[in-house]
Every structure is written in C-alpha cells, then in structure tokens.
Coordinates of C-alpha atoms in Angstrom, one line a residue:
Chain V
M241 CA 0.0 0.0 0.0
S242 CA 1.5 3.4 -0.9
M243 CA 1.6 5.9 1.9
D244 CA -0.5 8.6 0.3
Q245 CA -3.4 6.3 -0.3
P246 CA -6.3 6.6 2.2
L247 CA -6.6 3.7 4.7
L248 CA -10.3 3.5 3.9
Q249 CA -12.0 4.6 0.7
V250 CA -15.8 4.7 0.5
R251 CA -17.0 5.2 -3.1
D252 CA -20.5 6.1 -4.1
L253 CA -21.9 3.9 -1.4
G254 CA -25.7 3.2 -1.4
K255 CA -28.0 1.1 0.7
N256 CA -31.8 0.7 0.2
F257 CA -34.1 -0.8 2.8
G258 CA -37.2 -1.5 0.8
G259 CA -37.8 1.7 -1.0
V260 CA -35.9 3.8 1.5
H261 CA -32.5 5.2 0.7
A262 CA -30.8 4.8 4.0
L263 CA -27.5 5.8 2.3
D264 CA -27.3 7.5 -1.1
N265 CA -24.0 7.9 -3.1
V266 CA -21.8 8.6 -0.2
S267 CA -18.1 8.9 -0.7
V268 CA -15.5 9.4 2.1
D269 CA -11.7 9.0 2.2
V270 CA -10.2 8.3 5.6
K271 CA -6.5 8.8 6.0
A272 CA -4.5 6.6 8.3
G273 CA -4.2 8.0 11.9
V274 CA -7.0 10.5 11.8
I275 CA -10.1 10.8 14.0
L276 CA -13.0 11.3 11.6
G277 CA -16.2 12.4 13.2
I278 CA -19.5 11.6 11.5
M279 CA -22.4 13.9 12.4
G280 CA -26.0 13.8 11.5
A281 CA -29.5 13.6 12.9
N282 CA -31.4 10.3 13.6
G283 CA -32.0 8.5 10.3
A284 CA -29.0 10.3 8.6
G285 CA -27.5 6.9 7.8
K286 CA -24.5 7.0 10.2
T287 CA -25.0 3.6 11.7
T288 CA -25.9 2.2 8.3
L289 CA -22.5 3.4 7.1
F290 CA -20.8 1.5 9.9
A291 CA -22.8 -1.6 9.3
L292 CA -21.8 -1.6 5.6
I293 CA -18.1 -1.1 6.3
A294 CA -18.1 -3.8 9.1
G295 CA -20.0 -6.2 6.8
N296 CA -23.1 -6.5 9.0
E297 CA -25.1 -5.2 6.0
T298 CA -24.3 -5.6 2.3
P299 CA -24.3 -2.4 0.1
S300 CA -26.9 -1.9 -2.6
S301 CA -24.3 -0.1 -4.7
G302 CA -20.8 1.4 -4.5
E303 CA -17.5 0.2 -3.3
I304 CA -15.5 0.0 0.0
L305 CA -11.7 -0.3 -0.1
F306 CA -9.7 -1.0 3.0
R307 CA -5.9 -0.8 2.4
C308 CA -6.8 -0.5 -1.3
R309 CA -8.6 -3.9 -1.3
S310 CA -12.3 -4.3 -1.7
I311 CA -14.1 -5.6 1.4
V312 CA -17.6 -5.6 -0.1
G313 CA -19.1 -9.0 0.2
L314 CA -16.9 -10.3 2.9
R315 CA -18.4 -11.6 6.2
P316 CA -18.0 -9.5 9.3
D317 CA -15.4 -11.9 10.8
Q318 CA -13.3 -11.7 7.6
I319 CA -13.4 -7.9 7.6
C320 CA -12.5 -7.9 11.3
R321 CA -9.6 -10.1 10.5
R322 CA -8.3 -7.5 8.0
G323 CA -8.3 -4.9 10.7
V324 CA -11.6 -3.2 11.0
A325 CA -13.7 -3.2 14.2
R326 CA -16.8 -1.5 15.4
T327 CA -18.8 -0.9 18.6
F328 CA -22.5 -1.1 18.7
Q329 CA -24.7 1.9 19.6
I330 CA -27.0 -0.4 21.5
V331 CA -24.4 -2.2 23.6
R332 CA -24.0 -5.9 23.0
P333 CA -21.9 -7.3 25.8
F334 CA -21.4 -11.0 26.3
A335 CA -23.4 -10.5 29.4
G336 CA -22.8 -13.8 31.2
L337 CA -19.1 -13.6 30.7
T338 CA -16.7 -11.5 32.7
V339 CA -15.1 -8.3 31.4
L340 CA -11.8 -10.1 31.0
E341 CA -13.5 -13.0 29.1
N342 CA -15.3 -10.5 26.8
V343 CA -12.1 -8.7 25.8
T344 CA -10.0 -11.9 25.7
T345 CA -12.4 -13.3 23.1
A346 CA -11.9 -10.3 21.0
A347 CA -8.1 -10.5 21.3
M348 CA -8.2 -14.3 20.5
F349 CA -10.2 -13.7 17.3
G350 CA -10.2 -10.3 15.8
A351 CA -7.3 -9.7 13.5
G352 CA -5.7 -13.0 14.8
L353 CA -2.8 -11.4 16.6
H354 CA -2.8 -13.8 19.6
A355 CA -2.5 -17.6 19.0
S356 CA -2.4 -18.4 22.7
H357 CA -5.0 -17.9 25.4
A358 CA -2.4 -16.5 27.8
G359 CA -1.2 -14.0 25.2
A360 CA -4.7 -12.9 24.4
Q361 CA -5.6 -12.6 28.1
A362 CA -2.5 -10.4 28.8
A363 CA -3.3 -8.1 25.9
A364 CA -6.9 -7.9 27.1
A365 CA -5.9 -7.0 30.7
E366 CA -3.8 -4.2 29.4
I367 CA -6.6 -2.7 27.3
I368 CA -9.1 -3.1 30.1
G369 CA -6.8 -1.0 32.2
E370 CA -6.5 1.6 29.4
V371 CA -10.3 2.0 29.3
G372 CA -10.6 2.3 33.0
L373 CA -12.3 -1.0 33.8
A374 CA -9.4 -2.6 35.8
G375 CA -11.5 -2.6 38.9
R376 CA -14.3 -4.6 37.2
I377 CA -12.2 -7.0 35.3
H378 CA -13.8 -10.1 36.9
S379 CA -17.3 -8.8 37.0
P380 CA -19.9 -10.3 34.6
A381 CA -20.3 -7.8 31.8
G382 CA -24.1 -7.7 32.4
E383 CA -23.5 -6.2 35.8
L384 CA -21.7 -3.1 34.5
T385 CA -23.3 0.3 34.3
L386 CA -24.1 1.8 30.9
S387 CA -20.9 3.8 31.1
G388 CA -19.0 0.6 31.9
Q389 CA -20.6 -1.3 29.0
K390 CA -19.7 1.5 26.6
R391 CA -16.1 1.2 27.8
L392 CA -16.3 -2.5 27.4
E393 CA -17.5 -2.0 23.8
L394 CA -14.5 0.2 23.2
A395 CA -12.1 -2.3 24.8
R396 CA -13.4 -5.2 22.8
A397 CA -13.1 -3.3 19.5
V398 CA -9.5 -2.2 20.3
A399 CA -8.6 -5.7 21.5
T400 CA -9.3 -7.2 18.1
G401 CA -6.0 -5.5 16.9
A402 CA -7.9 -3.5 14.4
T403 CA -6.2 -0.4 12.8
L404 CA -9.6 1.1 11.9
V405 CA -12.0 1.3 14.9
M406 CA -15.5 2.6 14.4
L407 CA -17.2 4.0 17.6
D408 CA -20.9 4.3 17.4
E409 CA -22.2 6.8 20.0
V410 CA -19.9 5.7 22.8
L411 CA -20.7 9.0 24.6
A412 CA -24.5 8.7 24.4
G413 CA -26.3 8.3 27.7
L414 CA -23.2 9.3 29.7
T415 CA -23.2 12.1 32.3
A416 CA -21.1 15.2 31.6
T417 CA -18.3 13.9 33.8
E418 CA -18.3 10.5 32.2
V419 CA -18.2 12.2 28.7
E420 CA -15.0 14.1 29.8
E421 CA -13.4 10.9 31.1
M422 CA -14.4 9.0 27.9
L423 CA -12.9 11.7 25.7
V424 CA -9.6 11.4 27.6
T425 CA -9.7 7.6 27.2
I426 CA -10.4 7.7 23.5
R427 CA -7.7 10.3 22.8
S428 CA -5.1 8.4 24.8
I429 CA -5.9 5.0 23.1
H430 CA -5.9 6.7 19.7
A431 CA -2.4 8.1 20.3
R432 CA -1.0 5.2 22.1
R433 CA -2.1 2.5 19.7
G434 CA -1.8 4.5 16.5
L435 CA -5.4 3.9 15.5
T436 CA -7.6 5.4 12.9
L437 CA -11.0 6.2 14.4
L438 CA -14.4 6.8 12.8
V439 CA -16.7 8.3 15.5
I440 CA -20.4 8.7 15.3
E441 CA -21.7 11.1 18.0
H442 CA -24.8 13.0 18.9
V443 CA -23.0 15.1 21.5
M444 CA -21.9 17.6 18.9
R445 CA -19.6 19.7 21.0
A446 CA -17.7 16.7 22.1
L447 CA -17.4 15.5 18.5
M448 CA -16.0 18.8 17.4
R449 CA -13.4 18.7 20.1
L450 CA -12.4 15.1 19.4
S451 CA -12.3 15.0 15.6
H452 CA -9.6 16.2 13.1
H453 CA -12.1 16.0 10.3
I454 CA -15.9 15.9 10.2
V455 CA -18.4 14.4 7.7
V456 CA -22.0 15.5 7.9
L457 CA -24.7 13.2 6.7
H458 CA -28.3 14.2 6.2
L459 CA -31.1 11.8 5.1
G460 CA -28.5 9.4 3.7
R461 CA -26.4 12.0 1.8
K462 CA -23.2 13.7 2.5
I463 CA -23.9 17.4 2.9
A464 CA -20.6 18.8 4.2
E465 CA -17.1 17.7 5.0
G466 CA -14.0 19.5 6.4
E467 CA -12.3 20.8 9.5
P468 CA -14.6 21.0 12.5
E469 CA -14.8 24.8 12.6
A470 CA -15.4 25.1 8.9
V471 CA -18.1 22.5 9.0
A472 CA -19.8 24.1 11.9
A473 CA -19.8 27.4 10.1
S474 CA -21.1 26.0 6.8
D475 CA -24.6 27.3 5.7
E476 CA -25.9 23.8 4.9
V477 CA -25.1 22.5 8.3
Q478 CA -26.4 25.5 10.1
R479 CA -29.7 25.1 8.1
V480 CA -30.3 21.4 8.8
Y481 CA -28.9 21.4 12.3
F482 CA -30.2 24.6 13.7
G483 CA -33.2 25.3 11.4
E484 CA -33.7 28.1 8.8
A485 CA -33.7 30.9 11.4
A486 CA -30.0 30.3 12.3
Chain B
M209 CA 3.4 -15.2 33.8
K210 CA 3.0 -18.0 36.2
R211 CA 1.2 -21.0 34.6
V212 CA -1.7 -22.1 36.7
P213 CA -3.7 -25.1 35.6
Q214 CA -7.2 -24.0 34.6
P215 CA -10.0 -25.2 36.8
V216 CA -11.5 -27.0 33.9
T217 CA -8.4 -29.1 33.4
R218 CA -8.4 -30.0 37.1
D219 CA -12.0 -31.1 36.6
L220 CA -11.0 -33.2 33.7
A221 CA -8.4 -35.0 35.7
L222 CA -10.9 -35.6 38.5
I223 CA -13.6 -36.9 36.1
L224 CA -11.2 -39.2 34.4
G225 CA -10.0 -40.5 37.8
L226 CA -13.6 -41.2 38.8
L227 CA -14.2 -43.0 35.5
A228 CA -11.1 -45.1 36.0
A229 CA -12.3 -46.0 39.4
A230 CA -15.6 -47.0 38.0
G231 CA -13.7 -49.5 35.9
L232 CA -13.5 -51.7 39.0
V233 CA -17.3 -52.2 39.0
P234 CA -17.5 -55.3 36.7
L235 CA -14.5 -56.8 38.6
V236 CA -16.0 -56.5 42.1
A237 CA -19.7 -56.4 41.6
G238 CA -22.3 -58.5 39.9
D239 CA -24.2 -58.1 36.6
Y240 CA -26.8 -55.8 38.2
W241 CA -24.3 -53.2 39.1
T242 CA -22.5 -53.5 35.8
G243 CA -25.8 -52.9 34.1
V244 CA -26.5 -49.8 36.3
G245 CA -22.9 -48.7 35.4
I246 CA -23.6 -48.9 31.7
A247 CA -26.7 -46.8 32.0
L248 CA -24.9 -44.1 34.0
L249 CA -21.9 -44.1 31.7
M250 CA -24.2 -43.8 28.7
A251 CA -25.8 -40.8 30.4
I252 CA -22.5 -39.2 31.0
A253 CA -21.3 -39.8 27.4
L254 CA -24.5 -38.4 25.9
T255 CA -24.8 -35.4 28.1
Q256 CA -21.1 -34.4 27.8
S257 CA -21.5 -34.6 24.0
W258 CA -24.7 -32.6 24.0
S259 CA -23.1 -29.9 26.1
I260 CA -20.4 -29.2 23.5
L261 CA -23.1 -27.8 21.1
S262 CA -26.0 -26.8 23.3
S263 CA -24.4 -25.6 26.5
L264 CA -21.6 -23.7 24.9
S265 CA -23.2 -22.2 21.8
G266 CA -26.8 -21.9 23.2
Y267 CA -28.2 -23.8 20.3
V268 CA -30.4 -26.3 22.2
S269 CA -30.8 -29.5 20.3
L270 CA -33.9 -31.4 21.1
G271 CA -33.1 -34.1 18.6
H272 CA -29.8 -35.5 19.6
V273 CA -31.4 -39.0 19.7
V274 CA -31.1 -38.9 15.9
F275 CA -27.3 -39.5 16.2
Y276 CA -27.8 -42.3 18.8
G277 CA -30.4 -43.9 16.6
L278 CA -28.3 -43.7 13.4
G279 CA -25.4 -45.2 15.3
A280 CA -27.5 -48.1 16.5
Y281 CA -28.8 -48.7 13.0
V282 CA -25.3 -48.7 11.6
V283 CA -24.1 -51.3 14.1
V284 CA -27.2 -53.5 13.7
A285 CA -27.3 -53.3 9.9
S286 CA -23.7 -54.3 9.7
W287 CA -23.9 -56.9 12.4
G288 CA -22.3 -60.2 11.2
S289 CA -20.4 -58.5 8.4
L290 CA -18.3 -56.0 10.4
P291 CA -16.6 -56.6 13.7
I292 CA -17.6 -54.0 16.4
A293 CA -14.0 -52.6 16.4
V294 CA -15.0 -51.3 12.9
S295 CA -18.7 -50.8 13.2
L296 CA -18.6 -48.7 16.3
P297 CA -16.2 -46.1 14.8
V298 CA -18.3 -46.2 11.6
A299 CA -21.4 -45.5 13.7
A300 CA -19.6 -42.4 15.2
L301 CA -18.5 -41.3 11.8
A302 CA -21.9 -41.8 10.3
A303 CA -23.5 -39.7 13.0
A304 CA -20.8 -37.0 12.6
A305 CA -21.2 -37.0 8.8
F306 CA -25.0 -36.7 9.1
A307 CA -24.5 -33.7 11.5
F308 CA -22.1 -32.2 8.9
V309 CA -24.6 -32.5 6.1
I310 CA -27.7 -31.2 7.9
G311 CA -25.7 -28.7 10.0
L312 CA -25.3 -25.8 7.6
P313 CA -29.0 -25.4 6.8
V314 CA -30.2 -26.4 10.3
L315 CA -27.8 -24.0 12.2
R316 CA -29.1 -21.0 10.2
V317 CA -32.1 -20.8 12.4
R318 CA -31.9 -19.8 16.1
G319 CA -33.7 -20.0 19.4
P320 CA -37.0 -21.9 19.6
Y321 CA -37.0 -22.5 15.8
F322 CA -33.7 -24.5 16.1
V323 CA -35.1 -26.5 19.0
I324 CA -38.2 -27.5 17.1
L325 CA -36.3 -28.1 13.9
T326 CA -33.9 -30.6 15.6
F327 CA -36.9 -32.3 17.2
G328 CA -38.7 -32.6 13.9
L329 CA -35.6 -33.8 12.0
A330 CA -35.1 -36.6 14.5
E331 CA -38.7 -37.7 14.1
L332 CA -38.4 -37.5 10.4
V333 CA -35.4 -39.8 10.4
K334 CA -37.1 -42.2 12.8
F335 CA -40.0 -42.6 10.4
C336 CA -37.7 -43.0 7.4
V337 CA -35.9 -45.8 9.1
I338 CA -39.2 -47.4 10.1
A339 CA -40.2 -47.2 6.4
I340 CA -37.0 -48.7 5.2
E341 CA -37.2 -51.5 7.6
A342 CA -40.9 -52.1 6.7
A343 CA -40.0 -52.2 3.0
Q344 CA -37.6 -55.0 3.7
G345 CA -40.4 -56.8 5.6
R346 CA -39.0 -56.2 9.1
A347 CA -40.5 -54.5 12.2
S348 CA -37.6 -55.3 14.4
R349 CA -34.3 -57.3 14.3
L350 CA -32.8 -59.7 16.7
I351 CA -29.0 -59.7 17.0
L352 CA -27.4 -62.8 18.3
G353 CA -23.9 -63.4 19.7
T354 CA -23.4 -59.9 21.1
P355 CA -20.4 -59.2 23.4
G356 CA -20.8 -59.9 27.1
L357 CA -21.9 -57.4 29.7
D358 CA -18.4 -56.6 30.9
T359 CA -17.1 -55.8 27.4
L360 CA -20.1 -53.5 26.8
F361 CA -19.3 -51.8 30.1
F362 CA -15.8 -51.1 29.2
L363 CA -16.8 -49.9 25.7
M364 CA -19.2 -47.5 27.3
L365 CA -16.6 -46.4 29.9
A366 CA -14.2 -45.6 27.0
L367 CA -17.0 -43.5 25.3
A368 CA -17.8 -41.6 28.5
A369 CA -14.1 -40.8 28.8
L370 CA -13.8 -39.8 25.1
A371 CA -16.9 -37.6 25.4
T372 CA -15.5 -35.9 28.5
L373 CA -12.2 -35.3 26.7
L374 CA -13.9 -33.8 23.7
A375 CA -16.1 -31.7 26.0
W376 CA -12.9 -30.5 27.8
G377 CA -11.1 -29.8 24.5
A378 CA -14.1 -27.8 23.3
R379 CA -13.9 -25.6 26.5
V380 CA -10.2 -24.9 26.6
T381 CA -9.5 -24.1 22.9
R382 CA -10.5 -21.2 20.7
L383 CA -13.6 -23.1 19.8
G384 CA -15.0 -22.8 23.3
H385 CA -14.3 -19.1 23.6
G386 CA -16.0 -18.6 20.2
L387 CA -19.0 -20.7 21.1
R388 CA -19.6 -19.0 24.4
A389 CA -19.4 -15.6 22.6
I390 CA -22.0 -16.9 20.0
R391 CA -24.2 -18.0 22.9
E392 CA -24.0 -14.5 24.5
N393 CA -24.5 -12.5 21.3
E394 CA -23.9 -14.0 17.9
E395 CA -23.7 -10.7 15.9
A396 CA -21.2 -9.2 18.3
A397 CA -19.2 -12.4 18.2
Q398 CA -19.1 -12.3 14.4
T399 CA -18.2 -8.6 14.3
L400 CA -15.2 -9.4 16.7
G401 CA -13.9 -12.0 14.3
V402 CA -15.5 -15.3 15.4
P403 CA -16.2 -17.4 12.3
V404 CA -19.7 -18.2 13.6
A405 CA -21.0 -20.6 10.9
R406 CA -17.8 -22.7 10.9
Y407 CA -17.7 -22.9 14.7
K408 CA -21.4 -23.8 15.1
L409 CA -20.9 -26.6 12.5
A410 CA -17.7 -27.9 14.3
A411 CA -19.6 -28.0 17.6
F412 CA -22.5 -29.8 16.0
V413 CA -20.3 -32.4 14.4
L414 CA -18.2 -33.0 17.6
S415 CA -21.3 -33.3 19.7
A416 CA -22.8 -35.9 17.3
A417 CA -20.0 -38.4 17.0
I418 CA -19.9 -40.1 20.4
P419 CA -23.7 -40.4 20.7
G420 CA -23.5 -42.4 17.4
A421 CA -21.2 -44.9 19.0
V422 CA -23.2 -44.9 22.2
G423 CA -26.3 -45.9 20.2
G424 CA -24.3 -48.7 18.7
V425 CA -23.2 -50.1 22.1
M426 CA -26.8 -49.8 23.4
A427 CA -28.1 -51.8 20.4
L428 CA -25.7 -54.5 21.3
R429 CA -26.8 -54.4 24.9
A430 CA -30.5 -54.7 23.9
T431 CA -29.8 -57.5 21.5
Y432 CA -32.8 -56.4 19.4
F433 CA -33.4 -53.4 17.3
E434 CA -36.6 -51.5 16.9
P435 CA -36.5 -48.1 15.3
I436 CA -39.2 -46.7 17.6
Q437 CA -37.0 -47.5 20.6
V438 CA -33.6 -46.3 19.4
F439 CA -35.1 -43.0 18.1
D440 CA -37.1 -42.5 21.3
P441 CA -37.3 -38.7 22.0
M442 CA -37.0 -39.5 25.7
V443 CA -33.3 -40.0 25.0
S444 CA -33.0 -36.4 23.8
F445 CA -35.1 -35.1 26.7
S446 CA -32.8 -36.9 29.2
M447 CA -29.7 -35.2 27.8
I448 CA -31.2 -31.8 28.2
A449 CA -32.6 -32.6 31.7
M450 CA -29.3 -33.9 32.9
A451 CA -27.4 -30.9 31.5
I452 CA -29.8 -28.4 33.0
I453 CA -29.9 -30.0 36.5
G454 CA -26.1 -30.5 36.5
G455 CA -25.2 -27.2 34.9
G456 CA -24.0 -27.6 31.4
D457 CA -21.4 -24.9 30.9
D458 CA -19.3 -26.5 33.7
L459 CA -17.4 -29.7 32.7
R460 CA -18.6 -31.3 35.9
G461 CA -22.3 -30.4 35.2
P462 CA -23.2 -33.2 32.8
L463 CA -21.5 -35.7 35.0
I464 CA -23.4 -34.6 38.1
G465 CA -26.7 -34.3 36.2
A466 CA -26.2 -37.8 34.8
I467 CA -25.5 -39.3 38.2
V468 CA -28.5 -37.6 39.9
L469 CA -31.0 -38.4 37.1
G470 CA -29.5 -41.8 36.3
T471 CA -29.7 -42.9 39.9
L472 CA -33.2 -41.6 40.2
S473 CA -34.2 -43.4 37.1
E474 CA -32.6 -46.6 38.3
L475 CA -34.5 -46.4 41.6
L476 CA -37.8 -45.6 40.1
W477 CA -38.0 -46.6 36.4
A478 CA -38.8 -50.3 36.9
S479 CA -41.0 -50.0 39.9
A480 CA -42.8 -46.7 39.4
P481 CA -42.1 -45.2 35.9
Q482 CA -44.9 -42.6 36.3
L483 CA -43.6 -41.4 39.6
Y484 CA -40.1 -41.0 37.9
M485 CA -41.6 -38.9 35.1
I486 CA -43.5 -36.7 37.7
I487 CA -40.3 -36.2 39.7
L488 CA -38.3 -35.5 36.6
G489 CA -40.9 -32.9 35.5
L490 CA -40.9 -31.2 38.9
L491 CA -37.1 -31.2 39.0
L492 CA -36.9 -29.5 35.6
V493 CA -39.5 -26.8 36.5
I494 CA -37.6 -26.1 39.8
F495 CA -34.2 -25.9 38.1
V496 CA -35.3 -23.8 35.1
L497 CA -37.1 -21.4 37.4
F498 CA -34.8 -21.2 40.4
V499 CA -31.4 -22.7 39.6
P500 CA -30.9 -22.0 35.9
E501 CA -27.2 -22.3 36.3
G502 CA -27.6 -25.9 37.6
I503 CA -26.0 -27.7 40.6
C504 CA -22.5 -26.9 39.5
G505 CA -23.2 -23.3 38.8
R506 CA -24.9 -22.9 42.2
L507 CA -22.8 -25.0 44.6
L508 CA -19.4 -25.6 43.1
R509 CA -18.3 -22.1 42.2
P510 CA -16.4 -19.8 44.5
A511 CA -18.7 -16.8 44.0
P512 CA -22.3 -17.2 43.0
P513 CA -22.7 -15.7 39.5
M514 CA -25.5 -13.3 38.7
A515 CA -28.9 -14.9 38.0
R516 CA -29.3 -15.3 34.3
R517 CA -32.4 -14.5 32.3

C-alpha cells in the first residue's frame, strides 16, 4: 500500500431498505491515523455506514476499499480479520461472561494477533486498564453500568487488533463527567495505539473537540465535510442542524 | 506469567480419575451393578456430547437422539459382516457425517426454531428408518452373539471418557471461547472476528460423534433393534434434563446431572415409571425457574454468579 493512499475509501456507497435510501451515493476517504467524526440527525445513515463497512449489511451499490482492497461481500469476521472493528450503539456485551473474558475473546479472534489464550488474556488485561475498567475485570459484563458497558465495547473493538476502529455513540447516555473521562480515554488510546477512528456522535460539541475532520450526513447523503470549525460554520449544516432561522 | 492449571483441566483429571475407578465395578460387583454402570456411563457420554453444542453455543438440540439412533442402526445393519471394532467407529463417523450434512442449513435458524427443527428432524429420520425396515419386511431385528456385559461396560466407559475429553477440549480451545461468545451475542461475536458458521458446525459435528457410538453399544446391549425405541425422543429429553440439572457450561455439570437423574431413574423406572416422570418434570421446573445455572453453577463455584435470564 502506498503511503499517500487513504486507509479507507468509500466510493458512491448506497443502501436501500425496501424503497428507503438509508444511504445514497456517499463517498468518504479516511487517512491513516485521523479521528474522523460523523455527524447527522437520527436517520441520517450514520449507523448504516458503519454496518456496511463492518460487513453486518451488504451495500446496494458502491465500493469500499480498505488498504486499497475491496471488502464488499466479505463476512464481518473476515473484515475484522483484516483490521476493521466497530462498537454497537446499543451495547452488545457477552453479558454472562466476565469483562476479562469479553475482551480476551476479541483478542483471540479479531485480526488474529494472539494464538495463545495466555497472550490474548495479557493483551486484554492491558486494554481493560486503558479504558478504566481494571476494577471490574472479573465482573460479569451484564453487571456493568451503561458507562461501563460502553467502555467494554471500546475495549473489545481495540482488542481485536484493528487499525480502523468505528465508535458508534460511545458517549450517548453518559453524564457530563463521564463524557469528559471517555474523551480522555479515546484520545489516549488513539495516540498510544496509532489507530484510525471513525466516530459517530450525537453530542456535537464533544465530537467537534475530538475530531480532526468531520463528515455530515443528512437523510442518507453527505452534505458537508471538512475541519470541525469550517463544517460548523457551513450554511448547509447551520440550516439542517439549527433550522432556517439560524 | 505463572502457569496455573485452569480449573476445567483439574475437573477433567478428577472426572477421568472417577471413570477409571468406575472401571472396577465389573470386577468386584455383579451383573446388576454392571448394568447400572452402563446406564450411568451412557448418560455421561451423551450429556457431555450434547453440552459441546448446546451448553456452549446456546443452540439447544432437542433431537440428539437422531445420532444415537443412526449409530444403533449402523451397528445393527452391519452386524455379522463387520466386527464391532470397525462398526462402532463407523457409527460415530456416520453420526458426525450426518451432522455435517444437515448442520449448515439447520444451524441457520436460532432460538426456539432451532429447538423445534432438531426435534422434527429426529422424528423424520425415525419414520424414514421405520419405512426402510418395513419395505424390507421387518418390524424389528434380533441380533445374536453380542459381546458380554463386561465388554459393553468397558466400551461405554471408553466412550464416556472420550466424550469428556472432547467436552474438555471444546472448552479450553479457541472453539470454546468462540462458542460462548456466540451464545451470549452472535452478531457481536461475528463482528469481533468469530467465524460463527464454521464454529457452530464444528460443535454440531463434535457433539454428534460419540452419541452415534453410544447408540451402537446400546443396540448390542439390547440384542434387538426396533427403530421406535432407538429413536425415542426421551433419550434427547434426558440429555437436556441432565445438563440443566447438573449445569451444562461446567465440565462437571453433565457428570453430576447424569449421576443424579441416572440414579433416580434406576431407583424408580422399573417400579414406578410414572412417579419417575413426575419427579423429573418437577425437578426440571424447579431448576429452570430457580437454579438455571444448575447444581455446578450454584454450589461448586467460589462466587455465585448473577442470576441469568
């Protein structure tokens, strides 16, 4: 892969559910190492975009290239093996397993970095510490608070060894203090592990602070893209986000 | 890092030790106890096998008797032309091959649909075998010159040990971690890299093999073969009941469930079969409602886990 090629290239991506265009001709390039924020109201197509990239859904049209190779048509586990992971907006912990078992499973499978159980467990324990769940490492995942389960989602996605990690509303439902803590956690993991992050967030101010680059979706289409300040100032975004009066 | 043997591996050593000790039964006790031993060992072999698929992946099979019945059929049909040293492994392979063939379509459905589908499939195969036998002008077969009780005991002992080894292997390898993740949330498991279709199929095939051989041994013990008996759904129900009562996720669970229900059945089945069924039903209701993690999950763990839905 040449250095100047984007890590992820989304080309004219479309997804129809019945007659509804959940996503319509969306193209996005994601450079290695950036934090790319994805903004948009409910129904804008943000989660659909993640589902298409991760292979949970199949595109109706368009192309997705990861490291210059197409990943359209691959199963989610195959895409994960190539280095793409996601969290779920509605958390999906392995509720009956402990935090350590949850993350160890991700480390054992994922991109296939750890052949041995002991190696996977050591890697998992380290990541659990990074997301601030060390004190709950042996608790069943189902007993965590929502904030804890969001951290667990993040830990599992990182533990897969993915280079591209997609975070789907990991700040939603958290208190103001928890949001601040989570931002610190995300930034430090991003820097420490050299990840590329795609971040969906409703908490707009937080997203602006976190992201290097922002893409705005509206009703399945991309309506703006650029630096956070420029995007916030754009007329189109002002109109759909704050209404005509703004 | 210090290497500590995993609890499940200690459990394996303990169970294999108990099975080795059980090997003394035919040497010191009479035919009655040897017969009881065969029944208990059968229960252990079947329930351990069942737990590989159903306890670990959460895909509850209500039709595992189909593998038992097919194994019995293979051994009986080849009786006289194949020695049991060949026909019993063939029975296990046939059961595993059948699981492989039906696995991909069957494992696409989840939850109650999977339960009903496995049950229906077992009944379908039962009536196919009945039809095949009837077409050949047979309702049942007698098999003569079967091995003695002690031989059958040791064969069943070997199958119980093999099933326990497989059940242990499924728990300590990547397969077990993947299957438990599938049980807890299949889509999350797949998104984290677990090849779910392949793993479910592997578990299905592994859980089918030993029941095939067990069916073969039991056909030799019965010395006659009647499809309606070797495909009796009660065999499937017992596996589930024993796993639920013992606690299927734990390697000791199937063993404990098999001993509890096997003993109860031995005490009551001949004298008061209806009372046995009533007690079995009551036990199942009590366990499902109040002790869903089973005896092992409740009593033998250091810290009681959270009650599961």
